[in-house]
Tab-separated table of C-alpha atoms in Angstrom:
chain	number	residue	atom	x	y	z
A	1	MET	CA	-252.957	-109.779	2.411
A	2	THR	CA	-251.737	-113.343	2.933
A	3	ILE	CA	-248.842	-113.612	5.370
A	4	LYS	CA	-246.067	-115.678	3.849
A	5	PRO	CA	-244.598	-118.438	6.028
A	6	THR	CA	-241.349	-117.851	7.882
A	7	VAL	CA	-238.850	-120.564	6.990
A	8	ALA	CA	-235.679	-121.654	8.773
A	9	VAL	CA	-232.998	-123.445	6.757
A	10	LEU	CA	-230.518	-125.657	8.587
A	11	GLY	CA	-227.479	-125.976	6.337
A	12	PRO	CA	-227.242	-123.262	3.651
A	13	GLY	CA	-225.180	-125.403	1.262
A	14	GLY	CA	-225.974	-126.340	-2.318
A	15	VAL	CA	-229.561	-127.406	-1.640
A	16	GLY	CA	-230.381	-125.372	1.451
A	17	GLY	CA	-228.752	-122.213	0.149
A	18	LEU	CA	-230.623	-122.383	-3.148
A	19	LEU	CA	-233.996	-122.954	-1.473
A	20	ALA	CA	-233.298	-120.189	1.053
A	21	ALA	CA	-232.413	-117.741	-1.713
A	22	LEU	CA	-235.463	-118.609	-3.821
A	23	LEU	CA	-237.828	-118.305	-0.846
A	24	SER	CA	-236.268	-114.985	0.177
A	25	ARG	CA	-236.512	-113.642	-3.365
A	26	SER	CA	-240.217	-114.455	-3.410
A	27	GLY	CA	-240.863	-112.489	-0.224
A	28	HIS	CA	-240.491	-114.980	2.612
A	29	ARG	CA	-238.642	-114.282	5.827
A	30	VAL	CA	-235.785	-116.800	5.837
A	31	ILE	CA	-233.524	-117.611	8.784
A	32	CYS	CA	-230.429	-119.641	7.907
A	33	LEU	CA	-228.855	-121.694	10.694
A	34	ALA	CA	-225.119	-122.267	10.362
A	35	ARG	CA	-221.765	-121.985	12.071
A	36	ALA	CA	-220.796	-118.511	13.293
A	37	SER	CA	-218.533	-117.567	10.378
A	38	THR	CA	-221.111	-118.613	7.775
A	39	ALA	CA	-223.902	-116.833	9.646
A	40	GLU	CA	-221.857	-113.627	9.715
A	41	SER	CA	-221.206	-113.872	5.969
A	42	LEU	CA	-224.896	-114.452	5.270
A	43	ARG	CA	-225.971	-111.457	7.324
A	44	LYS	CA	-223.419	-109.270	5.562
A	45	ASP	CA	-223.690	-110.408	1.948
A	46	GLY	CA	-226.787	-112.602	1.647
A	47	ILE	CA	-226.769	-115.556	-0.751
A	48	GLN	CA	-225.456	-115.124	-4.281
A	49	VAL	CA	-226.976	-117.499	-6.827
A	50	ARG	CA	-225.626	-118.383	-10.274
A	51	SER	CA	-228.230	-120.502	-11.958
A	52	ARG	CA	-228.981	-121.888	-15.411
A	53	GLN	CA	-232.649	-121.706	-14.484
A	54	PHE	CA	-232.986	-118.447	-12.545
A	55	GLY	CA	-230.024	-116.395	-13.708
A	56	GLU	CA	-227.821	-114.487	-11.274
A	57	PHE	CA	-229.230	-112.755	-8.214
A	58	THR	CA	-228.451	-112.021	-4.568
A	59	ALA	CA	-231.023	-112.697	-1.845
A	60	PRO	CA	-230.875	-111.220	1.670
A	61	VAL	CA	-231.446	-113.636	4.551
A	62	GLU	CA	-231.312	-113.579	8.313
A	63	ALA	CA	-228.802	-115.919	9.916
A	64	ASP	CA	-228.004	-117.319	13.346
A	65	THR	CA	-226.116	-120.181	14.928
A	66	GLU	CA	-229.285	-121.512	16.570
A	67	LEU	CA	-233.041	-121.293	16.118
A	68	ARG	CA	-234.344	-118.915	18.785
A	69	GLU	CA	-237.986	-118.417	17.793
A	70	PRO	CA	-240.870	-120.405	16.306
A	71	VAL	CA	-241.093	-120.650	12.529
A	72	ASP	CA	-243.628	-122.134	10.143
A	73	ALA	CA	-241.209	-124.622	8.604
A	74	CYS	CA	-237.624	-125.730	9.146
A	75	LEU	CA	-235.839	-127.217	6.154
A	76	ILE	CA	-233.006	-129.590	7.068
A	77	ALA	CA	-230.428	-129.576	4.282
A	78	VAL	CA	-227.292	-130.949	5.902
A	79	LYS	CA	-225.459	-134.159	5.088
A	80	GLN	CA	-226.420	-137.273	7.025
A	81	THR	CA	-222.828	-137.410	8.311
A	82	GLY	CA	-223.296	-134.069	10.071
A	83	LEU	CA	-226.924	-134.421	11.112
A	84	ASP	CA	-226.513	-135.093	14.828
A	85	ALA	CA	-224.190	-132.137	15.348
A	86	ALA	CA	-226.332	-129.847	13.201
A	87	LEU	CA	-229.530	-130.643	15.090
A	88	SER	CA	-228.076	-128.931	18.157
A	89	ARG	CA	-228.909	-125.712	16.264
A	90	VAL	CA	-232.614	-126.611	16.353
A	91	PRO	CA	-233.760	-126.971	19.977
A	92	ALA	CA	-237.127	-128.688	20.207
A	93	GLN	CA	-238.516	-125.954	22.448
A	94	ALA	CA	-237.682	-123.268	19.878
A	95	LEU	CA	-239.067	-125.265	16.967
A	96	GLY	CA	-242.606	-125.195	18.355
A	97	ASP	CA	-245.057	-126.802	15.962
A	98	ALA	CA	-243.072	-126.005	12.834
A	99	LEU	CA	-243.127	-128.419	9.933
A	100	LEU	CA	-239.753	-130.179	10.004
A	101	VAL	CA	-238.678	-131.034	6.458
A	102	PRO	CA	-235.517	-133.128	5.998
A	103	PHE	CA	-233.897	-133.077	2.541
A	104	LEU	CA	-231.585	-135.930	3.474
A	105	ASN	CA	-230.379	-138.910	1.531
A	106	GLY	CA	-231.421	-142.372	2.640
A	107	VAL	CA	-234.591	-143.733	4.208
A	108	GLU	CA	-233.775	-144.110	7.900
A	109	HIS	CA	-233.639	-140.485	9.090
A	110	PRO	CA	-237.398	-139.800	9.474
A	111	ALA	CA	-237.657	-142.277	12.349
A	112	ALA	CA	-234.712	-140.641	14.131
A	113	LEU	CA	-236.194	-137.162	13.713
A	114	ARG	CA	-239.604	-138.304	14.942
A	115	ALA	CA	-237.985	-139.807	18.016
A	116	ARG	CA	-236.234	-136.510	18.744
A	117	TYR	CA	-238.931	-133.960	17.879
A	118	GLY	CA	-242.189	-135.910	17.909
A	119	SER	CA	-243.949	-137.469	14.980
A	120	GLY	CA	-246.649	-134.911	14.235
A	121	HIS	CA	-244.749	-132.511	11.993
A	122	VAL	CA	-241.896	-134.431	10.344
A	123	ALA	CA	-242.363	-134.327	6.563
A	124	PRO	CA	-239.565	-135.986	4.545
A	125	ALA	CA	-238.757	-134.442	1.179
A	126	ALA	CA	-236.937	-135.538	-1.933
A	127	ILE	CA	-235.282	-132.958	-4.171
A	128	ARG	CA	-233.938	-133.285	-7.705
A	129	VAL	CA	-231.385	-130.607	-8.520
A	130	GLU	CA	-227.708	-130.146	-9.236
A	131	SER	CA	-226.634	-127.349	-6.942
A	132	THR	CA	-223.351	-126.703	-5.151
A	133	ARG	CA	-222.027	-124.097	-2.746
A	134	VAL	CA	-218.894	-122.902	-4.514
A	135	SER	CA	-217.901	-120.246	-1.966
A	136	ALA	CA	-218.492	-119.892	1.766
A	137	ASP	CA	-217.580	-116.205	2.188
A	138	PRO	CA	-219.521	-114.807	0.496
A	139	VAL	CA	-221.981	-117.689	0.180
A	140	VAL	CA	-222.284	-118.448	-3.545
A	141	ILE	CA	-224.552	-121.177	-4.894
A	142	ALA	CA	-224.116	-122.566	-8.422
A	143	GLN	CA	-227.107	-124.417	-9.859
A	144	GLY	CA	-226.211	-126.465	-12.922
A	145	SER	CA	-229.534	-128.186	-13.570
A	146	PRO	CA	-232.360	-126.389	-15.411
A	147	PHE	CA	-234.834	-127.655	-12.801
A	148	VAL	CA	-235.534	-127.836	-9.070
A	149	GLU	CA	-238.129	-130.478	-8.239
A	150	VAL	CA	-239.356	-131.273	-4.735
A	151	ASP	CA	-241.626	-134.050	-3.507
A	152	LEU	CA	-243.094	-133.696	-0.014
A	153	ALA	CA	-244.704	-136.562	1.848
A	154	SER	CA	-245.523	-137.499	5.414
A	155	ALA	CA	-247.259	-140.345	7.134
A	156	THR	CA	-247.758	-138.163	10.228
A	157	ALA	CA	-247.903	-134.430	9.386
A	158	PRO	CA	-251.165	-132.622	8.526
A	159	ARG	CA	-251.820	-132.490	4.770
A	160	ASP	CA	-252.750	-128.801	4.837
A	161	ARG	CA	-249.304	-127.939	6.210
A	162	LEU	CA	-247.656	-129.860	3.384
A	163	ASP	CA	-249.862	-128.161	0.813
A	164	ALA	CA	-248.972	-124.716	2.204
A	165	LEU	CA	-245.235	-125.382	1.998
A	166	ALA	CA	-245.549	-126.854	-1.502
A	167	ALA	CA	-247.421	-123.721	-2.586
A	168	ALA	CA	-244.705	-121.480	-1.111
A	169	LEU	CA	-241.974	-123.428	-2.879
A	170	THR	CA	-243.883	-123.408	-6.159
A	171	ALA	CA	-244.367	-119.651	-5.955
A	172	SER	CA	-240.617	-119.278	-5.485
A	173	GLY	CA	-239.855	-121.139	-8.730
A	174	VAL	CA	-239.513	-124.698	-7.455
A	175	THR	CA	-241.623	-127.448	-8.997
A	176	ALA	CA	-243.107	-128.808	-5.771
A	177	ARG	CA	-245.814	-131.350	-5.114
A	178	VAL	CA	-247.244	-133.327	-2.221
A	179	THR	CA	-247.230	-137.058	-2.773
A	180	GLY	CA	-249.499	-139.440	-0.958
A	181	ASP	CA	-246.910	-142.017	0.038
A	182	GLU	CA	-243.874	-141.284	2.206
A	183	THR	CA	-242.309	-144.704	1.622
A	184	ALA	CA	-242.627	-144.388	-2.148
A	185	THR	CA	-241.148	-140.885	-2.113
A	186	LEU	CA	-238.097	-141.887	-0.088
A	187	TRP	CA	-237.441	-145.129	-1.940
A	188	THR	CA	-237.937	-143.654	-5.398
A	189	LYS	CA	-235.198	-141.183	-4.526
A	190	LEU	CA	-232.858	-143.779	-3.007
A	191	ALA	CA	-233.340	-146.217	-5.883
A	192	PHE	CA	-232.214	-143.453	-8.259
A	193	LEU	CA	-229.500	-141.988	-6.053
A	194	ALA	CA	-227.719	-145.118	-4.833
A	195	PRO	CA	-226.459	-146.385	-8.222
A	196	PHE	CA	-225.546	-142.837	-9.296
A	197	ALA	CA	-223.653	-142.018	-6.080
A	198	LEU	CA	-222.007	-145.386	-5.559
A	199	LEU	CA	-220.703	-145.865	-9.097
A	200	THR	CA	-219.569	-142.298	-9.821
A	201	THR	CA	-217.621	-142.462	-6.558
A	202	ARG	CA	-216.320	-145.996	-7.077
A	203	HIS	CA	-215.023	-145.191	-10.578
A	204	ALA	CA	-214.130	-141.537	-9.862
A	205	ALA	CA	-215.994	-140.584	-13.005
A	206	PRO	CA	-219.001	-138.408	-13.874
A	207	LEU	CA	-222.353	-139.935	-14.720
A	208	ASP	CA	-221.961	-139.831	-18.508
A	209	VAL	CA	-218.687	-141.761	-18.275
A	210	VAL	CA	-220.326	-144.365	-16.019
A	211	LEU	CA	-223.157	-144.696	-18.541
A	212	ASP	CA	-220.664	-145.188	-21.351
A	213	ARG	CA	-218.000	-147.373	-19.752
A	214	HIS	CA	-219.790	-149.158	-16.901
A	215	ARG	CA	-223.327	-149.465	-18.200
A	216	THR	CA	-223.699	-153.197	-17.484
A	217	GLU	CA	-222.704	-152.681	-13.869
A	218	LEU	CA	-225.016	-149.657	-13.621
A	219	GLU	CA	-227.962	-151.582	-15.056
A	220	ALA	CA	-227.398	-154.430	-12.607
A	221	LEU	CA	-227.196	-152.054	-9.657
A	222	VAL	CA	-230.330	-150.193	-10.740
A	223	ALA	CA	-232.181	-153.506	-11.027
A	224	GLU	CA	-231.140	-154.392	-7.476
A	225	THR	CA	-232.130	-151.061	-5.941
A	226	ALA	CA	-235.457	-151.084	-7.774
A	227	ALA	CA	-236.136	-154.584	-6.443
A	228	VAL	CA	-235.430	-153.500	-2.873
A	229	GLY	CA	-237.673	-150.476	-3.341
A	230	ARG	CA	-240.532	-152.660	-4.558
A	231	ALA	CA	-240.031	-155.030	-1.634
A	232	CYS	CA	-240.352	-152.039	0.698
A	233	GLY	CA	-243.602	-150.960	-0.953
A	234	ALA	CA	-242.448	-148.387	-3.499
A	235	PRO	CA	-243.330	-148.567	-7.221
A	236	THR	CA	-239.697	-148.365	-8.350
A	237	ASP	CA	-239.100	-149.198	-12.016
A	238	ALA	CA	-235.591	-149.939	-13.278
A	239	ALA	CA	-236.242	-148.751	-16.848
A	240	GLN	CA	-237.585	-145.402	-15.666
A	241	LEU	CA	-234.640	-144.931	-13.321
A	242	LEU	CA	-232.131	-145.628	-16.093
A	243	ALA	CA	-233.909	-143.254	-18.460
A	244	ARG	CA	-233.582	-140.381	-15.959
A	245	TYR	CA	-229.800	-140.663	-15.923
A	246	GLY	CA	-229.719	-139.709	-19.579
A	247	SER	CA	-231.266	-136.302	-18.842
A	248	PHE	CA	-228.199	-135.028	-16.974
A	249	LEU	CA	-225.520	-132.933	-18.614
A	250	PRO	CA	-222.100	-134.413	-19.402
A	251	GLY	CA	-219.734	-134.038	-16.463
A	252	THR	CA	-222.461	-134.354	-13.829
A	253	LYS	CA	-221.038	-135.668	-10.549
A	254	SER	CA	-222.836	-137.014	-7.519
A	255	SER	CA	-222.443	-135.204	-4.224
A	256	MET	CA	-220.782	-138.342	-2.840
A	257	GLN	CA	-218.175	-138.187	-5.610
A	258	ARG	CA	-217.542	-134.523	-4.864
A	259	ASP	CA	-217.133	-135.326	-1.175
A	260	ALA	CA	-214.625	-138.058	-2.026
A	261	GLU	CA	-212.643	-135.680	-4.217
A	262	GLU	CA	-212.506	-133.106	-1.418
A	263	GLY	CA	-211.645	-135.648	1.276
A	264	ARG	CA	-214.897	-135.114	3.165
A	265	PRO	CA	-216.806	-137.897	4.958
A	266	LEU	CA	-219.105	-139.810	2.625
A	267	GLU	CA	-222.776	-140.615	3.139
A	268	LEU	CA	-221.900	-144.211	2.339
A	269	ASP	CA	-223.804	-145.664	5.266
A	270	ALA	CA	-226.886	-143.493	4.738
A	271	ILE	CA	-227.064	-144.511	1.065
A	272	GLY	CA	-225.285	-147.824	0.531
A	273	GLY	CA	-225.610	-149.084	4.097
A	274	ALA	CA	-229.326	-148.319	4.229
A	275	LEU	CA	-229.826	-150.127	0.922
A	276	LEU	CA	-228.007	-153.235	2.182
A	277	ARG	CA	-229.903	-153.254	5.501
A	278	ALA	CA	-233.250	-152.982	3.748
A	279	ALA	CA	-232.284	-155.725	1.297
A	280	GLU	CA	-231.327	-158.054	4.130
A	281	THR	CA	-234.538	-157.321	6.025
A	282	ARG	CA	-236.667	-157.981	2.935
A	283	GLY	CA	-234.686	-160.966	1.712
A	284	VAL	CA	-233.591	-159.377	-1.582
A	285	ALA	CA	-230.254	-160.399	-3.074
A	286	VAL	CA	-228.054	-157.403	-3.957
A	287	PRO	CA	-224.611	-158.802	-4.837
A	288	VAL	CA	-223.511	-155.832	-6.967
A	289	ALA	CA	-224.515	-153.307	-4.313
A	290	ALA	CA	-222.768	-155.326	-1.595
A	291	ARG	CA	-219.577	-155.534	-3.654
A	292	VAL	CA	-219.471	-151.841	-4.544
A	293	VAL	CA	-220.160	-150.732	-0.957
A	294	GLU	CA	-217.437	-153.077	0.302
A	295	GLU	CA	-214.986	-151.746	-2.295
A	296	LEU	CA	-215.673	-148.182	-1.223
A	297	ARG	CA	-215.236	-149.087	2.427
A	298	ALA	CA	-212.007	-150.917	1.639
A	299	ALA	CA	-210.756	-147.786	-0.109
A	300	GLY	CA	-211.093	-145.929	3.183
A	301	HIS	CA	-214.504	-144.381	2.627
């Protein structure tokens, strides 16, 4: 009998909670790492999922405030704004040789994680899903999208470890694949995410409203982000990026917009700031991106 990998999940929110629940449901041992109150709730009630794709189910998980034993993989699913504090829950000595898989926005975090934990097992991931934690006690995850798609890539981690994790995710119901290019994976995600996040937040409107009322601005911003992606070595295509926006349901909001509505810190620097820094480094003009980021900062974000 094949032993299924043990997986730790740092940050059981919309993304981490959904992946933890799916992996648990498919027979994996899952250890969620969270603050004490959330960990207690998880141990008591597990994770409740309400999903268009998977229906409603409850998955039992283990939970702790800190990783205390080696695991096969550790999924990092916290916001960039809380990353430094959250990483205190994952001591390097406890992590061992686990595959460290950040599901973070932006393109600058892999270097920081490699500096902290070593380069050999950091495997950045990009996920496409609409999933939100709608309750913290009990932990309830609502998945609005009819898909969960994950791309794994690493310039430093062993390919067989990536393949094993992709297989585990696929068996749990996720559409997972290993790509051959870490830069392309990260920039394809950022080129899609930045216009979506920045404009839904700037106009306080869901994606379909932005497409309808601010399409010219959206098209210009997509063209800029695609150009930066190409300059960084990713095959980003503006037409393909725009076409993907049309696949989302009316009312779809970005996580940055939701954070703004709830008064939480925004990942503006990880998304918009990273885009502007890369554009400056590569000599790509991004006037629309610069204006929108400045407007958001001026608004107190």
